[in-house]
Amino acid sequence: MLFKSSQYKIETKQSQEEVYKILSENTDKKRLHLFGKSNFEFEGIVAQDHFKFEKTINGRNSFNPMIIGKYNENINKQTLIEFELKISSFVAIFYYFWLFLMSIIGIFSLFLMKEWYIAIGVLISMLFIAFAIYYIGFSMAKENILNTFKKLFNEKIIELKQ
């Protein structure tokens, strides 16, 4: 798949109730912020054992991933927080449409243009730029989210390999 979700885990000495409290105090209901920044770190929902929210940012960033996770206390009285960062459906659909459109244009340019190699070069450049923008935007949002989790829980974040 083109847009894999990133998965992480945190083991904290805090209880499940303390994790719930930290996440709840830092999460606001999802709202449309036209001006200014929210005073909360996240926007979405937090339940007693799971959460689904986005990082609060200034303005609109289509690459801001959805953060979906769960947390449970284990037998050592530690809480395991597992979460994944998923790209927005709108961005995924846009990129698949963009890839399809560029492929169609590339195929037609092979047959319809005298200097088809120029069109293919431009199309490859446009695809490269589109994916570079996605990679940079998603990476910046991911780092911001991971830094917020480090700040909130003061624990090491482990990336899970898929």
mmCIF file of N, CA, C and O in Angstrom, residues 20-108:
data_model
loop_
_atom_site.group_PDB
_atom_site.id
_atom_site.type_symbol
_atom_site.label_atom_id
_atom_site.label_comp_id
_atom_site.label_asym_id
_atom_site.label_seq_id
_atom_site.Cartn_x
_atom_site.Cartn_y
_atom_site.Cartn_z
ATOM 1 N N TYR A 20 -5.677 8.289 31.119
ATOM 2 C CA TYR A 20 -6.959 8.843 30.695
ATOM 3 C C TYR A 20 -7.057 10.325 31.067
ATOM 4 O O TYR A 20 -7.457 11.161 30.255
ATOM 5 N N LYS A 21 -6.655 10.646 32.279
ATOM 6 C CA LYS A 21 -6.714 12.032 32.747
ATOM 7 C C LYS A 21 -5.805 12.936 31.912
ATOM 8 O O LYS A 21 -6.215 14.022 31.498
ATOM 9 N N ILE A 22 -4.588 12.485 31.646
ATOM 10 C CA ILE A 22 -3.646 13.283 30.839
ATOM 11 C C ILE A 22 -4.203 13.519 29.450
ATOM 12 O O ILE A 22 -4.201 14.653 28.941
ATOM 13 N N LEU A 23 -4.695 12.451 28.816
ATOM 14 C CA LEU A 23 -5.230 12.603 27.458
ATOM 15 C C LEU A 23 -6.488 13.469 27.448
ATOM 16 O O LEU A 23 -6.650 14.321 26.569
ATOM 17 N N SER A 24 -7.358 13.279 28.423
ATOM 18 C CA SER A 24 -8.605 14.065 28.486
ATOM 19 C C SER A 24 -8.332 15.547 28.695
ATOM 20 O O SER A 24 -8.977 16.396 28.074
ATOM 21 N N GLU A 25 -7.384 15.864 29.580
ATOM 22 C CA GLU A 25 -7.066 17.267 29.855
ATOM 23 C C GLU A 25 -6.412 17.959 28.670
ATOM 24 O O GLU A 25 -6.402 19.196 28.603
ATOM 25 N N ASN A 26 -5.861 17.194 27.766
ATOM 26 C CA ASN A 26 -5.173 17.760 26.613
ATOM 27 C C ASN A 26 -5.924 17.583 25.307
ATOM 28 O O ASN A 26 -5.369 17.821 24.243
ATOM 29 N N THR A 27 -7.190 17.146 25.390
ATOM 30 C CA THR A 27 -7.985 16.908 24.184
ATOM 31 C C THR A 27 -9.293 17.682 24.259
ATOM 32 O O THR A 27 -9.999 17.632 25.254
ATOM 33 N N ASP A 28 -9.590 18.386 23.189
ATOM 34 C CA ASP A 28 -10.839 19.126 23.055
ATOM 35 C C ASP A 28 -11.713 18.419 22.021
ATOM 36 O O ASP A 28 -11.208 17.659 21.189
ATOM 37 N N LYS A 29 -13.022 18.683 22.073
ATOM 38 C CA LYS A 29 -13.911 18.142 21.046
ATOM 39 C C LYS A 29 -13.499 18.713 19.691
ATOM 40 O O LYS A 29 -12.987 19.830 19.604
ATOM 41 N N LYS A 30 -13.735 17.941 18.650
ATOM 42 C CA LYS A 30 -13.398 18.373 17.290
ATOM 43 C C LYS A 30 -14.226 19.583 16.921
ATOM 44 O O LYS A 30 -15.446 19.585 17.029
ATOM 45 N N ARG A 31 -13.533 20.645 16.523
ATOM 46 C CA ARG A 31 -14.197 21.893 16.132
ATOM 47 C C ARG A 31 -13.534 22.465 14.899
ATOM 48 O O ARG A 31 -12.407 22.111 14.578
ATOM 49 N N LEU A 32 -14.218 23.388 14.287
ATOM 50 C CA LEU A 32 -13.667 24.101 13.150
ATOM 51 C C LEU A 32 -13.064 25.400 13.672
ATOM 52 O O LEU A 32 -13.785 26.296 14.103
ATOM 53 N N HIS A 33 -11.744 25.468 13.701
ATOM 54 C CA HIS A 33 -11.059 26.672 14.164
ATOM 55 C C HIS A 33 -10.684 27.509 12.945
ATOM 56 O O HIS A 33 -9.808 27.132 12.185
ATOM 57 N N LEU A 34 -11.366 28.603 12.789
ATOM 58 C CA LEU A 34 -11.053 29.467 11.662
ATOM 59 C C LEU A 34 -9.893 30.396 11.975
ATOM 60 O O LEU A 34 -9.093 30.705 11.103
ATOM 61 N N PHE A 35 -9.799 30.841 13.202
ATOM 62 C CA PHE A 35 -8.742 31.773 13.583
ATOM 63 C C PHE A 35 -8.126 31.317 14.895
ATOM 64 O O PHE A 35 -8.818 30.845 15.790
ATOM 65 N N GLY A 36 -6.836 31.501 15.016
ATOM 66 C CA GLY A 36 -6.161 31.185 16.265
ATOM 67 C C GLY A 36 -5.956 29.697 16.460
ATOM 68 O O GLY A 36 -6.360 28.872 15.666
ATOM 69 N N LYS A 37 -5.311 29.395 17.563
ATOM 70 C CA LYS A 37 -5.000 28.017 17.896
ATOM 71 C C LYS A 37 -5.726 27.643 19.182
ATOM 72 O O LYS A 37 -5.851 28.433 20.092
ATOM 73 N N SER A 38 -6.144 26.402 19.246
ATOM 74 C CA SER A 38 -6.784 25.887 20.450
ATOM 75 C C SER A 38 -5.754 25.803 21.565
ATOM 76 O O SER A 38 -4.561 25.681 21.330
ATOM 77 N N ASN A 39 -6.215 25.830 22.795
ATOM 78 C CA ASN A 39 -5.324 25.678 23.948
ATOM 79 C C ASN A 39 -5.039 24.217 24.255
ATOM 80 O O ASN A 39 -4.313 23.919 25.189
ATOM 81 N N PHE A 40 -5.628 23.317 23.509
ATOM 82 C CA PHE A 40 -5.467 21.887 23.720
ATOM 83 C C PHE A 40 -4.460 21.314 22.724
ATOM 84 O O PHE A 40 -4.284 21.850 21.637
ATOM 85 N N GLU A 41 -3.822 20.214 23.103
ATOM 86 C CA GLU A 41 -2.858 19.547 22.218
ATOM 87 C C GLU A 41 -3.552 18.781 21.096
ATOM 88 O O GLU A 41 -3.026 18.672 19.998
ATOM 89 N N PHE A 42 -4.733 18.214 21.401
ATOM 90 C CA PHE A 42 -5.435 17.361 20.452
ATOM 91 C C PHE A 42 -6.893 17.755 20.350
ATOM 92 O O PHE A 42 -7.436 18.401 21.238
ATOM 93 N N GLU A 43 -7.534 17.307 19.251
ATOM 94 C CA GLU A 43 -8.971 17.470 19.048
ATOM 95 C C GLU A 43 -9.537 16.131 18.639
ATOM 96 O O GLU A 43 -9.040 15.501 17.704
ATOM 97 N N GLY A 44 -10.556 15.675 19.364
ATOM 98 C CA GLY A 44 -11.174 14.402 19.044
ATOM 99 C C GLY A 44 -11.832 13.810 20.266
ATOM 100 O O GLY A 44 -12.405 14.542 21.072
ATOM 101 N N ILE A 45 -11.738 12.477 20.413
ATOM 102 C CA ILE A 45 -12.381 11.813 21.548
ATOM 103 C C ILE A 45 -11.369 10.986 22.335
ATOM 104 O O ILE A 45 -10.423 10.442 21.779
ATOM 105 N N VAL A 46 -11.604 10.920 23.641
ATOM 106 C CA VAL A 46 -10.819 10.075 24.541
ATOM 107 C C VAL A 46 -11.813 9.304 25.393
ATOM 108 O O VAL A 46 -12.675 9.893 26.029
ATOM 109 N N ALA A 47 -11.681 7.988 25.391
ATOM 110 C CA ALA A 47 -12.519 7.126 26.225
ATOM 111 C C ALA A 47 -11.631 6.482 27.289
ATOM 112 O O ALA A 47 -10.422 6.713 27.322
ATOM 113 N N GLN A 48 -12.224 5.656 28.132
ATOM 114 C CA GLN A 48 -11.484 5.039 29.240
ATOM 115 C C GLN A 48 -10.359 4.116 28.777
ATOM 116 O O GLN A 48 -9.431 3.865 29.541
ATOM 117 N N ASP A 49 -10.428 3.604 27.559
ATOM 118 C CA ASP A 49 -9.387 2.680 27.110
ATOM 119 C C ASP A 49 -8.927 2.898 25.665
ATOM 120 O O ASP A 49 -8.119 2.141 25.148
ATOM 121 N N HIS A 50 -9.432 3.928 25.011
ATOM 122 C CA HIS A 50 -9.013 4.208 23.632
ATOM 123 C C HIS A 50 -9.183 5.694 23.308
ATOM 124 O O HIS A 50 -9.812 6.430 24.065
ATOM 125 N N PHE A 51 -8.627 6.089 22.181
ATOM 126 C CA PHE A 51 -8.731 7.481 21.750
ATOM 127 C C PHE A 51 -8.660 7.557 20.235
ATOM 128 O O PHE A 51 -8.148 6.661 19.564
ATOM 129 N N LYS A 52 -9.187 8.649 19.716
ATOM 130 C CA LYS A 52 -9.133 8.945 18.283
ATOM 131 C C LYS A 52 -9.153 10.456 18.155
ATOM 132 O O LYS A 52 -10.167 11.099 18.432
ATOM 133 N N PHE A 53 -8.011 11.023 17.796
ATOM 134 C CA PHE A 53 -7.931 12.471 17.690
ATOM 135 C C PHE A 53 -6.855 12.886 16.702
ATOM 136 O O PHE A 53 -6.139 12.062 16.154
ATOM 137 N N GLU A 54 -6.792 14.205 16.481
ATOM 138 C CA GLU A 54 -5.765 14.814 15.635
ATOM 139 C C GLU A 54 -4.999 15.826 16.468
ATOM 140 O O GLU A 54 -5.528 16.384 17.423
ATOM 141 N N LYS A 55 -3.770 16.074 16.092
ATOM 142 C CA LYS A 55 -2.958 17.099 16.748
ATOM 143 C C LYS A 55 -3.529 18.458 16.372
ATOM 144 O O LYS A 55 -3.872 18.707 15.221
ATOM 145 N N THR A 56 -3.650 19.339 17.353
ATOM 146 C CA THR A 56 -4.108 20.700 17.100
ATOM 147 C C THR A 56 -2.958 21.488 16.484
ATOM 148 O O THR A 56 -1.847 21.471 16.999
ATOM 149 N N ILE A 57 -3.241 22.136 15.375
ATOM 150 C CA ILE A 57 -2.211 22.918 14.681
ATOM 151 C C ILE A 57 -2.791 24.267 14.276
ATOM 152 O O ILE A 57 -4.004 24.447 14.249
ATOM 153 N N ASN A 58 -1.913 25.194 13.940
ATOM 154 C CA ASN A 58 -2.353 26.475 13.390
ATOM 155 C C ASN A 58 -2.741 26.268 11.936
ATOM 156 O O ASN A 58 -2.033 25.607 11.193
ATOM 157 N N GLY A 59 -3.853 26.813 11.545
ATOM 158 C CA GLY A 59 -4.278 26.697 10.167
ATOM 159 C C GLY A 59 -4.720 25.286 9.831
ATOM 160 O O GLY A 59 -5.044 24.488 10.693
ATOM 161 N N ARG A 60 -4.695 24.961 8.577
ATOM 162 C CA ARG A 60 -5.124 23.639 8.116
ATOM 163 C C ARG A 60 -3.939 22.937 7.478
ATOM 164 O O ARG A 60 -3.242 23.493 6.658
ATOM 165 N N ASN A 61 -3.695 21.705 7.862
ATOM 166 C CA ASN A 61 -2.634 20.894 7.285
ATOM 167 C C ASN A 61 -3.260 19.570 6.882
ATOM 168 O O ASN A 61 -3.608 18.762 7.727
ATOM 169 N N SER A 62 -3.394 19.345 5.601
ATOM 170 C CA SER A 62 -4.016 18.112 5.119
ATOM 171 C C SER A 62 -3.206 16.880 5.499
ATOM 172 O O SER A 62 -3.719 15.778 5.494
ATOM 173 N N PHE A 63 -1.938 17.061 5.803
ATOM 174 C CA PHE A 63 -1.075 15.927 6.134
ATOM 175 C C PHE A 63 -1.115 15.591 7.624
ATOM 176 O O PHE A 63 -0.428 14.680 8.063
ATOM 177 N N ASN A 64 -1.901 16.317 8.395
ATOM 178 C CA ASN A 64 -2.034 16.048 9.816
ATOM 179 C C ASN A 64 -2.759 14.714 9.986
ATOM 180 O O ASN A 64 -3.937 14.599 9.671
ATOM 181 N N PRO A 65 -2.069 13.687 10.456
ATOM 182 C CA PRO A 65 -2.697 12.366 10.508
ATOM 183 C C PRO A 65 -3.677 12.203 11.659
ATOM 184 O O PRO A 65 -3.613 12.906 12.660
ATOM 185 N N MET A 66 -4.570 11.252 11.506
ATOM 186 C CA MET A 66 -5.473 10.840 12.570
ATOM 187 C C MET A 66 -4.664 9.941 13.502
ATOM 188 O O MET A 66 -3.894 9.103 13.048
ATOM 189 N N ILE A 67 -4.834 10.141 14.805
ATOM 190 C CA ILE A 67 -4.129 9.343 15.808
ATOM 191 C C ILE A 67 -5.171 8.436 16.453
ATOM 192 O O ILE A 67 -6.095 8.917 17.103
ATOM 193 N N ILE A 68 -5.020 7.142 16.252
ATOM 194 C CA ILE A 68 -5.973 6.166 16.762
ATOM 195 C C ILE A 68 -5.212 5.223 17.681
ATOM 196 O O ILE A 68 -4.190 4.653 17.289
ATOM 197 N N GLY A 69 -5.694 5.079 18.921
ATOM 198 C CA GLY A 69 -4.953 4.239 19.843
ATOM 199 C C GLY A 69 -5.783 3.668 20.963
ATOM 200 O O GLY A 69 -6.974 3.962 21.110
ATOM 201 N N LYS A 70 -5.118 2.839 21.757
ATOM 202 C CA LYS A 70 -5.744 2.223 22.927
ATOM 203 C C LYS A 70 -4.693 2.152 24.031
ATOM 204 O O LYS A 70 -3.484 2.234 23.767
ATOM 205 N N TYR A 71 -5.162 2.012 25.249
ATOM 206 C CA TYR A 71 -4.241 1.894 26.374
ATOM 207 C C TYR A 71 -4.860 0.989 27.426
ATOM 208 O O TYR A 71 -6.061 1.027 27.676
ATOM 209 N N ASN A 72 -4.011 0.140 28.010
ATOM 210 C CA ASN A 72 -4.455 -0.813 29.024
ATOM 211 C C ASN A 72 -3.358 -0.995 30.055
ATOM 212 O O ASN A 72 -2.172 -1.011 29.716
ATOM 213 N N GLU A 73 -3.775 -1.163 31.276
ATOM 214 C CA GLU A 73 -2.834 -1.411 32.363
ATOM 215 C C GLU A 73 -2.461 -2.898 32.347
ATOM 216 O O GLU A 73 -3.314 -3.761 32.187
ATOM 217 N N ASN A 74 -1.153 -3.195 32.502
ATOM 218 C CA ASN A 74 -0.733 -4.592 32.523
ATOM 219 C C ASN A 74 -0.508 -5.057 33.962
ATOM 220 O O ASN A 74 -0.753 -4.311 34.911
ATOM 221 N N ILE A 75 -0.026 -6.273 34.122
ATOM 222 C CA ILE A 75 0.114 -6.851 35.470
ATOM 223 C C ILE A 75 1.191 -6.158 36.302
ATOM 224 O O ILE A 75 1.196 -6.260 37.513
ATOM 225 N N ASN A 76 2.119 -5.451 35.668
ATOM 226 C CA ASN A 76 3.192 -4.738 36.373
ATOM 227 C C ASN A 76 2.760 -3.349 36.823
ATOM 228 O O ASN A 76 3.600 -2.537 37.200
ATOM 229 N N LYS A 77 1.470 -3.057 36.727
ATOM 230 C CA LYS A 77 0.925 -1.738 37.074
ATOM 231 C C LYS A 77 1.494 -0.632 36.178
ATOM 232 O O LYS A 77 1.609 0.515 36.578
ATOM 233 N N GLN A 78 1.878 -1.020 34.979
ATOM 234 C CA GLN A 78 2.276 -0.055 33.965
ATOM 235 C C GLN A 78 1.169 -0.016 32.920
ATOM 236 O O GLN A 78 0.405 -0.972 32.778
ATOM 237 N N THR A 79 1.100 1.076 32.202
ATOM 238 C CA THR A 79 0.089 1.197 31.161
ATOM 239 C C THR A 79 0.780 1.182 29.801
ATOM 240 O O THR A 79 1.731 1.923 29.567
ATOM 241 N N LEU A 80 0.290 0.319 28.943
ATOM 242 C CA LEU A 80 0.797 0.229 27.576
ATOM 243 C C LEU A 80 -0.127 1.043 26.681
ATOM 244 O O LEU A 80 -1.332 0.772 26.611
ATOM 245 N N ILE A 81 0.453 2.043 26.023
ATOM 246 C CA ILE A 81 -0.292 2.897 25.096
ATOM 247 C C ILE A 81 0.163 2.506 23.695
ATOM 248 O O ILE A 81 1.357 2.567 23.391
ATOM 249 N N GLU A 82 -0.759 2.084 22.871
ATOM 250 C CA GLU A 82 -0.452 1.754 21.483
ATOM 251 C C GLU A 82 -1.276 2.670 20.591
ATOM 252 O O GLU A 82 -2.471 2.849 20.816
ATOM 253 N N PHE A 83 -0.615 3.246 19.590
ATOM 254 C CA PHE A 83 -1.340 4.140 18.690
ATOM 255 C C PHE A 83 -0.743 4.089 17.301
ATOM 256 O O PHE A 83 0.388 3.659 17.102
ATOM 257 N N GLU A 84 -1.550 4.490 16.341
ATOM 258 C CA GLU A 84 -1.086 4.559 14.959
ATOM 259 C C GLU A 84 -1.471 5.905 14.358
ATOM 260 O O GLU A 84 -2.454 6.523 14.767
ATOM 261 N N LEU A 85 -0.668 6.318 13.413
ATOM 262 C CA LEU A 85 -0.915 7.558 12.690
ATOM 263 C C LEU A 85 -1.381 7.182 11.291
ATOM 264 O O LEU A 85 -0.658 6.511 10.559
ATOM 265 N N LYS A 86 -2.586 7.601 10.951
ATOM 266 C CA LYS A 86 -3.165 7.268 9.651
ATOM 267 C C LYS A 86 -3.374 8.541 8.843
ATOM 268 O O LYS A 86 -3.876 9.534 9.370
ATOM 269 N N ILE A 87 -3.031 8.459 7.591
ATOM 270 C CA ILE A 87 -3.232 9.598 6.697
ATOM 271 C C ILE A 87 -4.729 9.833 6.497
ATOM 272 O O ILE A 87 -5.524 8.901 6.520
ATOM 273 N N SER A 88 -5.086 11.061 6.307
ATOM 274 C CA SER A 88 -6.484 11.420 6.062
ATOM 275 C C SER A 88 -6.972 10.755 4.775
ATOM 276 O O SER A 88 -6.240 10.640 3.795
ATOM 277 N N SER A 89 -8.214 10.320 4.778
ATOM 278 C CA SER A 89 -8.812 9.668 3.598
ATOM 279 C C SER A 89 -8.810 10.610 2.405
ATOM 280 O O SER A 89 -8.577 10.191 1.275
ATOM 281 N N PHE A 90 -9.065 11.887 2.663
ATOM 282 C CA PHE A 90 -9.081 12.877 1.576
ATOM 283 C C PHE A 90 -7.726 12.929 0.867
ATOM 284 O O PHE A 90 -7.659 12.938 -0.363
ATOM 285 N N VAL A 91 -6.640 12.957 1.635
ATOM 286 C CA VAL A 91 -5.297 13.034 1.047
ATOM 287 C C VAL A 91 -4.990 11.761 0.266
ATOM 288 O O VAL A 91 -4.455 11.813 -0.848
ATOM 289 N N ALA A 92 -5.335 10.599 0.809
ATOM 290 C CA ALA A 92 -5.086 9.335 0.114
ATOM 291 C C ALA A 92 -5.846 9.290 -1.209
ATOM 292 O O ALA A 92 -5.280 8.933 -2.249
ATOM 293 N N ILE A 93 -7.124 9.665 -1.174
ATOM 294 C CA ILE A 93 -7.927 9.669 -2.402
ATOM 295 C C ILE A 93 -7.341 10.651 -3.413
ATOM 296 O O ILE A 93 -7.233 10.346 -4.609
ATOM 297 N N PHE A 94 -6.943 11.834 -2.948
ATOM 298 C CA PHE A 94 -6.350 12.825 -3.847
ATOM 299 C C PHE A 94 -5.092 12.269 -4.518
ATOM 300 O O PHE A 94 -4.914 12.401 -5.726
ATOM 301 N N TYR A 95 -4.217 11.630 -3.739
ATOM 302 C CA TYR A 95 -2.978 11.110 -4.313
ATOM 303 C C TYR A 95 -3.223 9.959 -5.271
ATOM 304 O O TYR A 95 -2.567 9.859 -6.307
ATOM 305 N N TYR A 96 -4.164 9.086 -4.971
ATOM 306 C CA TYR A 96 -4.486 8.010 -5.909
ATOM 307 C C TYR A 96 -5.078 8.583 -7.193
ATOM 308 O O TYR A 96 -4.759 8.129 -8.304
ATOM 309 N N PHE A 97 -5.936 9.594 -7.076
ATOM 310 C CA PHE A 97 -6.489 10.250 -8.258
ATOM 311 C C PHE A 97 -5.374 10.923 -9.062
ATOM 312 O O PHE A 97 -5.339 10.824 -10.289
ATOM 313 N N TRP A 98 -4.473 11.599 -8.365
ATOM 314 C CA TRP A 98 -3.349 12.270 -9.017
ATOM 315 C C TRP A 98 -2.485 11.255 -9.778
ATOM 316 O O TRP A 98 -2.114 11.485 -10.925
ATOM 317 N N LEU A 99 -2.184 10.120 -9.161
ATOM 318 C CA LEU A 99 -1.393 9.067 -9.790
ATOM 319 C C LEU A 99 -2.109 8.522 -11.026
ATOM 320 O O LEU A 99 -1.499 8.353 -12.087
ATOM 321 N N PHE A 100 -3.403 8.291 -10.912
ATOM 322 C CA PHE A 100 -4.194 7.805 -12.045
ATOM 323 C C PHE A 100 -4.195 8.823 -13.182
ATOM 324 O O PHE A 100 -3.956 8.474 -14.345
ATOM 325 N N LEU A 101 -4.452 10.087 -12.867
ATOM 326 C CA LEU A 101 -4.499 11.139 -13.876
ATOM 327 C C LEU A 101 -3.153 11.292 -14.581
ATOM 328 O O LEU A 101 -3.095 11.385 -15.812
ATOM 329 N N MET A 102 -2.068 11.296 -13.809
ATOM 330 C CA MET A 102 -0.747 11.432 -14.423
ATOM 331 C C MET A 102 -0.412 10.212 -15.296
ATOM 332 O O MET A 102 0.219 10.357 -16.346
ATOM 333 N N SER A 103 -0.851 9.045 -14.892
ATOM 334 C CA SER A 103 -0.621 7.835 -15.701
ATOM 335 C C SER A 103 -1.361 7.921 -17.024
ATOM 336 O O SER A 103 -0.803 7.594 -18.079
ATOM 337 N N ILE A 104 -2.616 8.361 -16.996
ATOM 338 C CA ILE A 104 -3.410 8.506 -18.228
ATOM 339 C C ILE A 104 -2.767 9.537 -19.154
ATOM 340 O O ILE A 104 -2.608 9.302 -20.359
ATOM 341 N N ILE A 105 -2.385 10.673 -18.588
ATOM 342 C CA ILE A 105 -1.746 11.708 -19.403
ATOM 343 C C ILE A 105 -0.444 11.178 -19.993
ATOM 344 O O ILE A 105 -0.127 11.426 -21.161
ATOM 345 N N GLY A 106 0.333 10.439 -19.200
ATOM 346 C CA GLY A 106 1.586 9.863 -19.695
ATOM 347 C C GLY A 106 1.363 8.893 -20.831
ATOM 348 O O GLY A 106 2.092 8.920 -21.837
ATOM 349 N N ILE A 107 0.362 8.046 -20.731
ATOM 350 C CA ILE A 107 0.073 7.076 -21.800
ATOM 351 C C ILE A 107 -0.354 7.797 -23.075
ATOM 352 O O ILE A 107 0.129 7.480 -24.175
ATOM 353 N N PHE A 108 -1.241 8.790 -22.944
ATOM 354 C CA PHE A 108 -1.676 9.527 -24.131
ATOM 355 C C PHE A 108 -0.534 10.337 -24.744
ATOM 356 O O PHE A 108 -0.453 10.463 -25.963
#
